[in-house]
Amino acid sequence: MRNRRWALLAVLLVIMVAMSGCFGGRRATGGVRGVVYAPAEDSNLYKAGGKLLVKDLVFSPSDGYERLPGAVVRVEGTRISGTTDYRGHFQLTGIRVGTQTLTVSHELYKPVSIRVTILQDTIVSIPGNTLRLHGRGFYLLIGVGDFDYTAWKSYGFGETDLEKMEAPKNDVSFLRNVLEYDNALVKGDIITLIDGQATYKEVRASLESLVSAMEQDDYLVIYFSGHGASRAADFDYDAIALADRPVTDTELREWVREDLFAENCLDINDVTLILDTCYSGSFADGVETWYDDVFSQKAFRKPGYTVLASSRNDQESSYYNTHPQLSVFTDYLIYALETGRGDLDGDGLFTAQELYTYVGSETWQATNGKQNVYLWPSGSRNVIATYPSDY
Amino acid sequence: MSKAKLAVIVIFVIAVLTAPSAQGKVPLTRDPAFHAIAWEHQGRIKLAIANTSPERQEFSVGFGYYLLGQRILEETAIQVPGQTILVTTHPMVWSDAETGYRTADMVFLRTRDGESAASAQIIGLHPATEHYRVDRFIVSAGQDAVMYIETPDPELGVDTTVYLSIGRNFNLGNYKGRVMVDKVYEGGLKRASDPPFGKGERPQDFHNYSYSWRGLRITAPTPKRFEGVQQLEFVIEEFVSTPEGTARHGLSAPPILVYGSDIILMEQ
């Protein structure tokens, strides 16, 4: 009788666990992807009994190899397996985190095994070929959600007109962590300006100091989270709100100091502005703006510049009203960089186009289609960061 | 220890070890229990709030606009019965403050305890909603949702080319359907044979054109078996190509609400 009671209790527990979705439930898993190559049939390698090769999606092996469709890739000790597609590509997910052995087999070739390190919630590329860029990354990260209302008064905005926000400082703080620790790009410098630090004067000086330190092939990324306004949304000019006053798209572009690039014999070919503000697409919409006698034709709509904006020039951007507050666009941007999901082609680089595709889609869904990410120019290969840092 | 006791302990340990752990991702705060859309209609504002919960909900509804923060010009309270889409009509709201004349183009909803619940652009007034029209903003399950997307922007220069890419599928909650692009209008002004002139006027005294939608007529056939309320979602990507390069961004699809037979549509 007593044993029966225990057995009944055991059955009840099994049912409870199964219903809660916990049974066999979340464990730390990740994925891996790569390309399988085989010696080409007419090559000397084939005649010499050459082996299968497993590579990442970027680096091709030397001549004499071709991509192999129909090869079976198996994770040893599990039931996880897949077959390469017509391009020789494979991708396996749900693999337990840690070092795992992959075995690749095909009826015409001897099986080969390689070891890979699986990372949580991440699809890693086959290691062995690290894409090293020559350039260094220079970052200016600005988040303003608290303001000097005395200074702003002269621009017609009082305490009740300029809404305080917590999200910008959190955005910058989390983004800095990712760029510092999950970014394989050699860091030139990262400057962070939050709330009261982000004055008109300080932003300008910081930008100038970064540009002065740059050399050929370096990357400059300017990120801003906070309030924005645009002519398309009935404001007098396209601008972002710094701690003490607005700065227009024209002014900010001029602060990049193209003359310093010229002095140092540098090409402006990898300057990226990432904005998470309302109406941020206005910084590259080609609409003429002016303010304080500064007149512009195109602001950031120029060759060499890329703008990745959280919304169009006529749309608001949003943040999660949770603790800690984070802006929706930046939240997905951080997630894309941290997990590698924004590296869509698996080449280890996060380009502006890839981030547009990934972050744009997620942001659109999260905001019920109200926030459309903006990219200038379409297809931009500007590098924001590289991934992963372990290889 | 008996085998049964051991089994209980083992199962308990497995349950604890395999329980889902907290993830770093911030959850959405959007409440799926209700939706809000607003549109301009004959000089007034129609506001539809869908409450799919069984309980009556009270909202504070602010009409205003966004400029470096929310600007609420007028506020009113609306109670929405459970499992109901309530459509209310409101006068247009303007601001004549120092910063200038401005029409309210947004609606901000807050719950009784002051928490921000939702915001909606007023379609037809908000600049981000000017690229589409719809037959109906609220569609019952089984009906076709019909929309018109305009392209290109008439203000763009002659050296500009605009491309629109419409996603092939639409989402309605978990339901996926096919988007049909029925018709591509030839564009621009076209000749009209029967302009609505008044008595005593002669159409033949004029060159008569009508302004047609220079774009696409899109139909989304909604499922018959459907419960609750969902907003129709599909992707529209716009590419604006100029001699300087191409910019791209999404375009908002018209926010059409689709409701099932368990929901009452009520107009006040």
Coordinates of N, CA and C in Angstrom, one line a residue, chain B residues 35-36 98 144 159 163 170 176 198 234:
Chain B
H35 N -5.5 45.8 -28.6 CA -4.9 46.5 -29.7 C -5.6 47.8 -29.8
A36 N -4.9 48.8 -30.4 CA -5.5 50.1 -30.6 C -5.1 50.6 -32.0
E98 N 3.0 78.1 -28.2 CA 4.1 78.9 -28.7 C 4.9 78.3 -29.8
D144 N -11.8 39.4 -46.9 CA -10.6 39.8 -47.5 C -10.2 41.2 -46.9
D159 N 15.3 61.7 -61.4 CA 16.4 60.8 -61.5 C 16.3 59.7 -60.3
Y163 N 11.6 51.3 -55.6 CA 11.2 49.9 -55.8 C 10.5 49.5 -54.5
F170 N 1.5 36.9 -45.0 CA 1.2 37.8 -43.9 C 1.0 36.9 -42.7
K176 N -0.5 32.0 -40.8 CA 0.3 32.6 -41.9 C -0.6 32.4 -43.2
G198 N -21.0 69.8 -60.9 CA -22.4 70.2 -60.4 C -23.3 70.6 -61.6
F234 N 2.5 42.2 -42.6 CA 3.3 41.7 -43.6 C 4.4 42.8 -43.9

